[in-house]
mmCIF file of C-alpha atoms in Angstrom:
data_model
loop_
_atom_site.group_PDB
_atom_site.id
_atom_site.type_symbol
_atom_site.label_atom_id
_atom_site.label_comp_id
_atom_site.label_asym_id
_atom_site.label_seq_id
_atom_site.Cartn_x
_atom_site.Cartn_y
_atom_site.Cartn_z
ATOM 1 C CA MET A 269 -43.514 6.810 32.150
ATOM 2 C CA SER A 270 -42.083 9.667 29.667
ATOM 3 C CA ARG A 271 -43.691 8.154 26.801
ATOM 4 C CA ASP A 272 -46.817 9.386 27.250
ATOM 5 C CA GLY A 273 -47.597 12.951 25.175
ATOM 6 C CA THR A 274 -45.023 11.525 22.635
ATOM 7 C CA THR A 275 -45.197 11.571 19.093
ATOM 8 C CA ALA A 276 -43.847 8.616 19.018
ATOM 9 C CA THR A 277 -46.743 5.986 19.167
ATOM 10 C CA THR A 278 -46.963 3.015 17.366
ATOM 11 C CA GLU A 279 -43.295 1.105 18.211
ATOM 12 C CA THR A 280 -44.463 -2.025 20.244
ATOM 13 C CA GLY A 281 -42.739 -0.031 23.290
ATOM 14 C CA ALA A 282 -38.358 -0.585 24.498
ATOM 15 C CA PRO A 283 -39.504 0.453 28.216
ATOM 16 C CA GLY A 284 -35.867 1.568 29.917
ATOM 17 C CA PRO A 285 -34.527 -0.733 32.798
ATOM 18 C CA ALA A 286 -36.782 1.719 35.280
ATOM 19 C CA GLY A 287 -39.797 0.529 33.957
ATOM 20 C CA ARG A 288 -38.381 -3.092 33.617
ATOM 21 C CA TRP A 289 -37.824 -3.001 36.860
ATOM 22 C CA ARG A 290 -41.055 -1.674 37.549
ATOM 23 C CA ASP A 291 -42.516 -3.931 35.368
ATOM 24 C CA ARG A 292 -41.613 -7.175 37.137
ATOM 25 C CA LEU A 293 -42.681 -5.481 40.328
ATOM 26 C CA VAL A 294 -45.762 -5.383 39.268
ATOM 27 C CA ALA A 295 -45.797 -8.713 38.240
ATOM 28 C CA PHE A 296 -43.963 -10.453 41.355
ATOM 29 C CA GLY A 297 -46.478 -8.533 43.545
ATOM 30 C CA TRP A 298 -49.699 -10.111 41.516
ATOM 31 C CA LEU A 299 -48.002 -13.619 41.441
ATOM 32 C CA VAL A 300 -47.170 -13.358 45.224
ATOM 33 C CA LEU A 301 -50.792 -12.309 45.150
ATOM 34 C CA LEU A 302 -52.311 -14.635 43.166
ATOM 35 C CA TRP A 303 -50.557 -17.568 45.540
ATOM 36 C CA ASN A 304 -52.349 -16.236 48.726
ATOM 37 C CA LEU A 305 -55.713 -16.214 46.956
ATOM 38 C CA LEU A 306 -55.474 -19.708 45.557
ATOM 39 C CA TRP A 307 -54.232 -20.835 49.115
ATOM 40 C CA GLY A 308 -57.246 -19.249 50.974
ATOM 41 C CA GLU A 309 -55.186 -16.872 53.506
ATOM 42 C CA PHE A 310 -52.741 -15.107 54.379
ATOM 43 C CA THR A 311 -49.834 -16.535 56.132
ATOM 44 C CA TRP A 312 -46.445 -16.109 56.621
ATOM 45 C CA GLY A 313 -46.085 -19.156 55.386
ATOM 46 C CA ASN A 314 -48.212 -18.458 52.602
ATOM 47 C CA LEU A 315 -46.185 -15.132 51.461
ATOM 48 C CA LEU A 316 -42.692 -16.657 52.375
ATOM 49 C CA ALA A 317 -44.157 -19.514 49.700
ATOM 50 C CA GLY A 318 -45.623 -16.883 47.314
ATOM 51 C CA ALA A 319 -42.320 -14.732 47.352
ATOM 52 C CA LEU A 320 -40.671 -18.461 46.279
ATOM 53 C CA VAL A 321 -42.624 -19.053 43.077
ATOM 54 C CA ALA A 322 -42.981 -16.002 41.951
ATOM 55 C CA GLY A 323 -39.464 -15.346 41.736
ATOM 56 C CA ALA A 324 -38.442 -18.855 40.461
ATOM 57 C CA VAL A 325 -41.684 -17.452 37.554
ATOM 58 C CA LEU A 326 -40.259 -14.096 37.064
ATOM 59 C CA LEU A 327 -36.791 -16.300 37.036
ATOM 60 C CA PHE A 328 -37.601 -19.102 34.581
ATOM 61 C CA PHE A 329 -40.542 -17.805 32.756
ATOM 62 C CA PRO A 330 -39.241 -13.924 31.724
ATOM 63 C CA LEU A 331 -41.770 -12.457 29.654
ATOM 64 C CA PRO A 332 -41.435 -10.169 26.607
ATOM 65 C CA PRO A 333 -41.410 -6.034 27.937
ATOM 66 C CA VAL A 334 -44.890 -4.723 27.502
ATOM 67 C CA THR A 335 -45.451 -2.150 29.854
ATOM 68 C CA PHE A 336 -47.508 -0.098 29.859
ATOM 69 C CA GLY A 337 -47.223 3.966 28.875
ATOM 70 C CA GLY A 338 -50.713 5.112 28.956
ATOM 71 C CA ARG A 339 -52.912 6.469 32.034
ATOM 72 C CA LEU A 340 -55.774 4.963 33.642
ATOM 73 C CA ARG A 341 -59.126 7.071 33.157
ATOM 74 C CA PRO A 342 -62.085 5.476 34.946
ATOM 75 C CA ARG A 343 -65.241 6.870 33.405
ATOM 76 C CA ALA A 344 -63.804 5.064 29.666
ATOM 77 C CA LEU A 345 -63.448 2.632 32.438
ATOM 78 C CA LEU A 346 -66.141 1.451 33.425
ATOM 79 C CA VAL A 347 -67.841 3.326 29.787
ATOM 80 C CA PHE A 348 -66.052 -0.071 28.388
ATOM 81 C CA LEU A 349 -66.632 -2.348 31.082
ATOM 82 C CA LEU A 350 -70.344 -2.067 30.815
ATOM 83 C CA ARG A 351 -70.370 -1.713 26.847
ATOM 84 C CA PHE A 352 -68.171 -5.324 27.465
ATOM 85 C CA ALA A 353 -70.436 -6.681 29.742
ATOM 86 C CA GLY A 354 -73.362 -5.865 27.169
ATOM 87 C CA GLU A 355 -72.221 -7.826 24.491
ATOM 88 C CA LEU A 356 -71.209 -10.430 26.155
ATOM 89 C CA ILE A 357 -74.264 -11.258 27.427
ATOM 90 C CA THR A 358 -75.944 -9.837 23.179
ATOM 91 C CA ALA A 359 -73.361 -12.435 22.290
ATOM 92 C CA SER A 360 -74.185 -15.005 24.492
ATOM 93 C CA VAL A 361 -77.847 -14.819 22.970
ATOM 94 C CA HIS A 362 -77.102 -14.508 19.392
ATOM 95 C CA VAL A 363 -74.644 -17.890 19.380
ATOM 96 C CA SER A 364 -77.182 -19.934 21.484
ATOM 97 C CA ARG A 365 -80.153 -18.740 19.068
ATOM 98 C CA ILE A 366 -77.933 -19.323 15.966
ATOM 99 C CA ALA A 367 -76.832 -23.192 18.089
ATOM 100 C CA VAL A 368 -81.084 -24.312 18.600
ATOM 101 C CA ARG A 369 -82.883 -23.363 15.487
ATOM 102 C CA PRO A 370 -83.334 -26.685 14.049
ATOM 103 C CA GLY A 371 -81.661 -27.053 10.226
ATOM 104 C CA TYR A 372 -80.094 -23.079 9.684
ATOM 105 C CA LEU A 373 -76.375 -23.757 8.700
ATOM 106 C CA PRO A 374 -74.576 -19.771 9.387
ATOM 107 C CA ARG A 375 -72.034 -18.805 7.216
ATOM 108 C CA SER A 376 -68.921 -16.871 7.686
ATOM 109 C CA ALA A 377 -65.904 -15.219 6.649
ATOM 110 C CA ILE A 378 -63.019 -14.633 8.267
ATOM 111 C CA LEU A 379 -61.719 -10.676 7.472
ATOM 112 C CA ALA A 380 -58.822 -8.762 7.944
ATOM 113 C CA VAL A 381 -58.363 -6.256 10.644
ATOM 114 C CA ARG A 382 -55.849 -3.122 11.028
ATOM 115 C CA LEU A 383 -55.741 -2.164 13.962
ATOM 116 C CA ARG A 384 -54.322 1.579 14.327
ATOM 117 C CA VAL A 385 -52.370 1.254 17.455
ATOM 118 C CA ARG A 386 -49.547 -1.194 17.048
ATOM 119 C CA THR A 387 -48.265 -1.657 20.585
ATOM 120 C CA ASP A 388 -47.960 -5.516 21.811
ATOM 121 C CA LEU A 389 -50.653 -4.648 24.453
ATOM 122 C CA ASN A 390 -53.732 -3.301 22.585
ATOM 123 C CA LEU A 391 -53.059 -5.572 20.339
ATOM 124 C CA ALA A 392 -53.534 -8.469 23.023
ATOM 125 C CA LEU A 393 -56.051 -6.743 24.987
ATOM 126 C CA THR A 394 -58.406 -6.448 21.655
ATOM 127 C CA ALA A 395 -58.063 -9.600 20.439
ATOM 128 C CA GLU A 396 -59.213 -10.848 23.493
ATOM 129 C CA VAL A 397 -62.210 -8.995 24.132
ATOM 130 C CA VAL A 398 -62.794 -9.390 20.166
ATOM 131 C CA SER A 399 -62.924 -13.270 20.878
ATOM 132 C CA LEU A 400 -65.506 -12.691 23.330
ATOM 133 C CA VAL A 401 -68.283 -10.045 21.528
ATOM 134 C CA PRO A 402 -70.660 -10.549 18.962
ATOM 135 C CA GLY A 403 -70.120 -12.600 15.974
ATOM 136 C CA THR A 404 -65.999 -12.203 15.910
ATOM 137 C CA LEU A 405 -63.172 -14.322 17.066
ATOM 138 C CA ILE A 406 -59.515 -14.285 16.905
ATOM 139 C CA ILE A 407 -57.709 -16.791 14.260
ATOM 140 C CA ASP A 408 -54.523 -15.287 13.605
ATOM 141 C CA VAL A 409 -52.403 -12.145 14.232
ATOM 142 C CA ASP A 410 -50.098 -10.371 11.979
ATOM 143 C CA ARG A 411 -47.676 -8.153 15.329
ATOM 144 C CA GLU A 412 -45.373 -6.555 13.014
ATOM 145 C CA ALA A 413 -48.269 -5.445 10.825
ATOM 146 C CA GLY A 414 -50.864 -5.203 13.905
ATOM 147 C CA VAL A 415 -53.826 -6.923 11.611
ATOM 148 C CA LEU A 416 -56.362 -9.453 13.374
ATOM 149 C CA TYR A 417 -57.490 -11.940 11.472
ATOM 150 C CA VAL A 418 -60.832 -12.171 12.512
ATOM 151 C CA HIS A 419 -64.237 -15.503 12.419
ATOM 152 C CA VAL A 420 -66.807 -13.734 11.946
ATOM 153 C CA LEU A 421 -70.450 -16.021 12.359
ATOM 154 C CA ASP A 422 -73.604 -15.690 10.578
ATOM 155 C CA VAL A 423 -73.092 -13.837 7.538
ATOM 156 C CA HIS A 424 -75.972 -13.038 5.563
ATOM 157 C CA GLY A 425 -74.132 -9.765 3.644
ATOM 158 C CA PRO A 426 -71.403 -6.959 2.600
ATOM 159 C CA SER A 427 -73.410 -5.389 5.229
ATOM 160 C CA ASP A 428 -72.711 -8.417 8.015
ATOM 161 C CA LEU A 429 -69.219 -7.966 6.951
ATOM 162 C CA THR A 430 -68.966 -4.196 6.969
ATOM 163 C CA ALA A 431 -70.160 -4.148 10.228
ATOM 164 C CA GLY A 432 -67.763 -6.634 11.616
ATOM 165 C CA ARG A 433 -65.313 -4.827 11.232
ATOM 166 C CA ASP A 434 -66.908 -0.945 12.408
ATOM 167 C CA ARG A 435 -67.242 -3.497 15.638
ATOM 168 C CA ILE A 436 -63.513 -4.254 16.134
ATOM 169 C CA LEU A 437 -62.575 -0.996 15.678
ATOM 170 C CA ALA A 438 -65.499 0.540 18.453
ATOM 171 C CA VAL A 439 -63.432 -2.399 20.733
ATOM 172 C CA GLU A 440 -59.917 -0.964 19.854
ATOM 173 C CA ARG A 441 -61.525 2.440 19.985
ATOM 174 C CA ARG A 442 -62.970 1.928 23.944
ATOM 175 C CA ILE A 443 -59.694 0.228 25.059
ATOM 176 C CA VAL A 444 -57.417 3.221 24.405
ATOM 177 C CA ARG A 445 -59.814 5.892 25.520
ATOM 178 C CA ALA A 446 -59.908 4.076 28.751
ATOM 179 C CA ILE A 447 -56.255 2.807 29.339
ATOM 180 C CA GLY A 448 -53.836 4.707 25.916
ATOM 181 C CA THR A 449 -51.474 7.549 25.234
ATOM 182 C CA ALA A 450 -53.162 11.275 24.404
ATOM 183 C CA ALA A 451 -51.251 10.268 21.450
ATOM 184 C CA GLU A 452 -53.528 7.116 20.827
ATOM 185 C CA VAL A 453 -56.106 8.039 21.543
ATOM 186 C CA ARG A 454 -56.266 11.447 19.287
ATOM 187 C CA LEU A 455 -54.900 8.940 16.597
ATOM 188 C CA VAL A 456 -58.692 6.853 17.245
ATOM 189 C CA GLU A 457 -60.169 9.472 17.524
ATOM 190 C CA ALA A 458 -59.136 11.002 14.351
ATOM 191 C CA ALA A 459 -59.984 8.005 12.701
ATOM 192 C CA ALA A 460 -63.350 7.968 13.913
ATOM 193 C CA VAL A 461 -63.950 11.671 12.672
ATOM 194 C CA GLU A 462 -62.433 9.857 9.279
ATOM 195 C CA LYS A 463 -64.903 6.790 8.832
ATOM 196 C CA GLY A 464 -67.476 9.708 9.844
ATOM 197 C CA THR A 465 -69.051 6.920 12.005
ATOM 198 C CA PRO A 466 -69.974 8.346 15.588
ATOM 199 C CA PRO A 467 -67.750 7.786 18.836
ATOM 200 C CA MET B 112 -83.947 -11.513 54.770
ATOM 201 C CA LEU B 113 -81.038 -9.792 53.113
ATOM 202 C CA ALA B 114 -79.538 -14.337 53.097
ATOM 203 C CA THR B 115 -82.467 -15.623 51.215
ATOM 204 C CA LEU B 116 -82.980 -12.618 48.535
ATOM 205 C CA ALA B 117 -79.312 -13.607 47.485
ATOM 206 C CA ASP B 118 -79.484 -17.332 47.917
ATOM 207 C CA TRP B 119 -82.815 -17.324 46.099
ATOM 208 C CA LEU B 120 -80.594 -14.927 43.182
ATOM 209 C CA GLY B 121 -77.922 -17.238 43.202
ATOM 210 C CA GLY B 122 -80.032 -20.158 42.321
ATOM 211 C CA CYS B 123 -81.506 -17.820 39.455
ATOM 212 C CA CYS B 124 -77.727 -17.258 38.393
ATOM 213 C CA LEU B 125 -77.247 -21.346 39.179
ATOM 214 C CA VAL B 126 -79.484 -22.475 36.849
ATOM 215 C CA ALA B 127 -79.605 -19.661 34.088
ATOM 216 C CA GLY B 128 -75.503 -20.433 34.100
ATOM 217 C CA ALA B 129 -76.259 -24.155 33.122
ATOM 218 C CA LEU B 130 -79.150 -23.298 30.792
ATOM 219 C CA LEU B 131 -76.235 -21.371 28.734
ATOM 220 C CA SER B 132 -73.347 -24.039 29.491
ATOM 221 C CA LEU B 133 -76.032 -26.332 28.191
ATOM 222 C CA VAL B 134 -76.694 -23.985 24.510
ATOM 223 C CA ALA B 135 -72.481 -24.480 24.614
ATOM 224 C CA GLY B 136 -72.445 -28.039 23.531
ATOM 225 C CA ILE B 137 -74.923 -27.728 21.867
ATOM 226 C CA GLY B 138 -73.422 -25.483 19.215
ATOM 227 C CA VAL B 139 -70.023 -27.489 19.666
ATOM 228 C CA LEU B 140 -72.218 -30.552 18.750
ATOM 229 C CA ARG B 141 -74.130 -29.041 16.146
ATOM 230 C CA PHE B 142 -71.962 -26.123 13.840
ATOM 231 C CA PRO B 143 -70.654 -26.650 10.969
ATOM 232 C CA ASP B 144 -67.120 -26.603 11.040
ATOM 233 C CA THR B 145 -64.207 -25.911 13.826
ATOM 234 C CA LEU B 146 -64.385 -22.378 13.709
ATOM 235 C CA SER B 147 -68.019 -22.135 14.196
ATOM 236 C CA ARG B 148 -68.091 -24.736 17.227
ATOM 237 C CA MET B 149 -64.990 -22.445 18.382
ATOM 238 C CA HIS B 150 -67.738 -19.812 18.691
ATOM 239 C CA ALA B 151 -69.945 -21.415 20.493
ATOM 240 C CA ALA B 152 -66.662 -22.719 23.134
ATOM 241 C CA THR B 153 -65.864 -19.591 23.819
ATOM 242 C CA LYS B 154 -68.939 -16.928 24.147
ATOM 243 C CA PRO B 155 -72.076 -18.906 25.461
ATOM 244 C CA GLN B 156 -69.779 -21.340 27.629
ATOM 245 C CA THR B 157 -67.912 -17.739 29.435
ATOM 246 C CA LEU B 158 -71.157 -16.580 30.137
ATOM 247 C CA GLY B 159 -72.345 -19.575 31.738
ATOM 248 C CA VAL B 160 -69.118 -20.133 33.404
ATOM 249 C CA LEU B 161 -68.991 -16.642 35.108
ATOM 250 C CA LEU B 162 -72.729 -17.055 36.206
ATOM 251 C CA LEU B 163 -72.399 -19.647 37.573
ATOM 252 C CA VAL B 164 -69.690 -18.457 39.924
ATOM 253 C CA ALA B 165 -72.159 -15.953 40.441
ATOM 254 C CA GLY B 166 -74.260 -18.252 41.542
ATOM 255 C CA VAL B 167 -71.457 -19.638 44.081
ATOM 256 C CA ALA B 168 -70.677 -16.997 45.012
ATOM 257 C CA LEU B 169 -74.024 -15.330 46.349
ATOM 258 C CA ARG B 170 -74.517 -18.644 47.764
ATOM 259 C CA LEU B 171 -70.839 -19.397 49.659
ATOM 260 C CA ARG B 172 -70.448 -15.527 51.081
ATOM 261 C CA THR B 173 -66.595 -15.981 52.090
ATOM 262 C CA SER B 174 -64.549 -14.498 52.044
ATOM 263 C CA ALA B 175 -61.813 -16.822 51.353
ATOM 264 C CA ASP B 176 -64.413 -18.068 48.427
ATOM 265 C CA LEU B 177 -64.822 -15.180 47.497
ATOM 266 C CA ALA B 178 -61.341 -14.474 46.118
ATOM 267 C CA MET B 179 -60.825 -18.361 44.872
ATOM 268 C CA VAL B 180 -64.277 -17.729 43.037
ATOM 269 C CA GLY B 181 -62.928 -14.428 41.737
ATOM 270 C CA LEU B 182 -59.775 -15.473 40.206
ATOM 271 C CA VAL B 183 -61.741 -18.928 38.048
ATOM 272 C CA ALA B 184 -63.830 -15.490 36.518
ATOM 273 C CA VAL B 185 -60.714 -13.852 35.730
ATOM 274 C CA PHE B 186 -58.457 -16.623 34.343
ATOM 275 C CA GLN B 187 -62.077 -17.810 32.647
ATOM 276 C CA LEU B 188 -62.060 -14.392 30.598
ATOM 277 C CA ALA B 189 -58.428 -14.565 29.995
ATOM 278 C CA THR B 190 -57.945 -17.822 28.789
ATOM 279 C CA ALA B 191 -60.995 -19.177 26.806
ATOM 280 C CA PRO B 192 -60.396 -17.072 24.257
ATOM 281 C CA VAL B 193 -56.628 -17.722 24.331
ATOM 282 C CA ALA B 194 -57.560 -21.948 23.905
ATOM 283 C CA ALA B 195 -59.944 -20.520 20.955
ATOM 284 C CA GLN B 196 -57.911 -18.478 19.067
ATOM 285 C CA MET B 197 -54.611 -21.664 18.781
ATOM 286 C CA ILE B 198 -57.641 -24.207 18.093
ATOM 287 C CA GLY B 199 -59.066 -22.268 15.574
ATOM 288 C CA ARG B 200 -55.222 -20.894 14.298
ATOM 289 C CA ALA B 201 -54.029 -25.168 13.603
ATOM 290 C CA ALA B 202 -57.656 -25.486 12.114
ATOM 291 C CA TYR B 203 -57.240 -22.937 9.392
ATOM 292 C CA ARG B 204 -54.233 -23.762 8.813
ATOM 293 C CA SER B 205 -54.210 -27.265 8.523
ATOM 294 C CA GLY B 206 -56.931 -26.833 6.409
ATOM 295 C CA ARG B 207 -59.911 -28.369 8.306
ATOM 296 C CA VAL B 208 -61.726 -25.096 7.011
ATOM 297 C CA ASP B 209 -65.209 -25.505 4.869
ATOM 298 C CA ARG B 210 -64.848 -22.838 1.906
ATOM 299 C CA ALA B 211 -68.179 -23.372 0.906
ATOM 300 C CA LEU B 212 -69.322 -21.974 3.995
ATOM 301 C CA LEU B 213 -67.233 -18.628 4.187
ATOM 302 C CA ASP B 214 -67.642 -15.838 2.481
ATOM 303 C CA VAL B 215 -64.982 -13.364 2.681
ATOM 304 C CA ASP B 216 -61.501 -15.047 3.807
ATOM 305 C CA GLU B 217 -58.634 -12.148 3.507
ATOM 306 C CA LEU B 218 -55.749 -14.293 5.769
ATOM 307 C CA GLN B 219 -55.244 -16.707 2.007
#
């Protein structure tokens, strides 16, 4: 896409007709693959039925245009996936420990966190991942302003609040590094330097 | 040899996944309010299902089953946060939040 490397970074993405068709084609291919995987085997019948179902789904339930404008960076993607797996395990242990500790009443907080990259794709991915990593859960999203409202579990003081905020921004940074455009990466890197947090 | 190893590894995954799911259930039961309960319903629950799925994959080892099991994992990861968010938002908007347990609320 031509959007890569341009200065406009935070628009919600209005791809041209070619981009729309590419997106539809990708969605179509994925749906056909899904249908075949669900039946457990690839046959001509399954391919044909999958194509029909995929066509119907795309025709009757059109998705809002969310275009992937960046590029995949395999190394950053690997870092993201490893950190995600690690944090999912830490989060599970953390919540499990609170769940079985006798007579413990966890306190919590609701934070508003403004993301730096406001594309729909980034908002959705960050929201998904944030719900699965330690201590945080999405409650509400302000799509226009790019703000996530996050519930933080097990708060002991102000330091836990800043830690929660930093963790969410770190998740965003890792996602943008893995799949964002060059301009978006510069944006999150600049914010990281400004705040003095290590990369 | 390799088959035995995979069987044992799969067994361990199944037990660990079952335990995590159990703890998630205990958490849903014991946490003080809806929003905290959703934490239990997303994190240990998701990891529990992923471990169960990995265990099943290690024991079955046929490509059709692996594809199905992979789909289960992908959809679990994609849908659990969405479900939790919908329930959390509904709970917040209908006022079912225990304000005594909240330190800060920036959504007001």
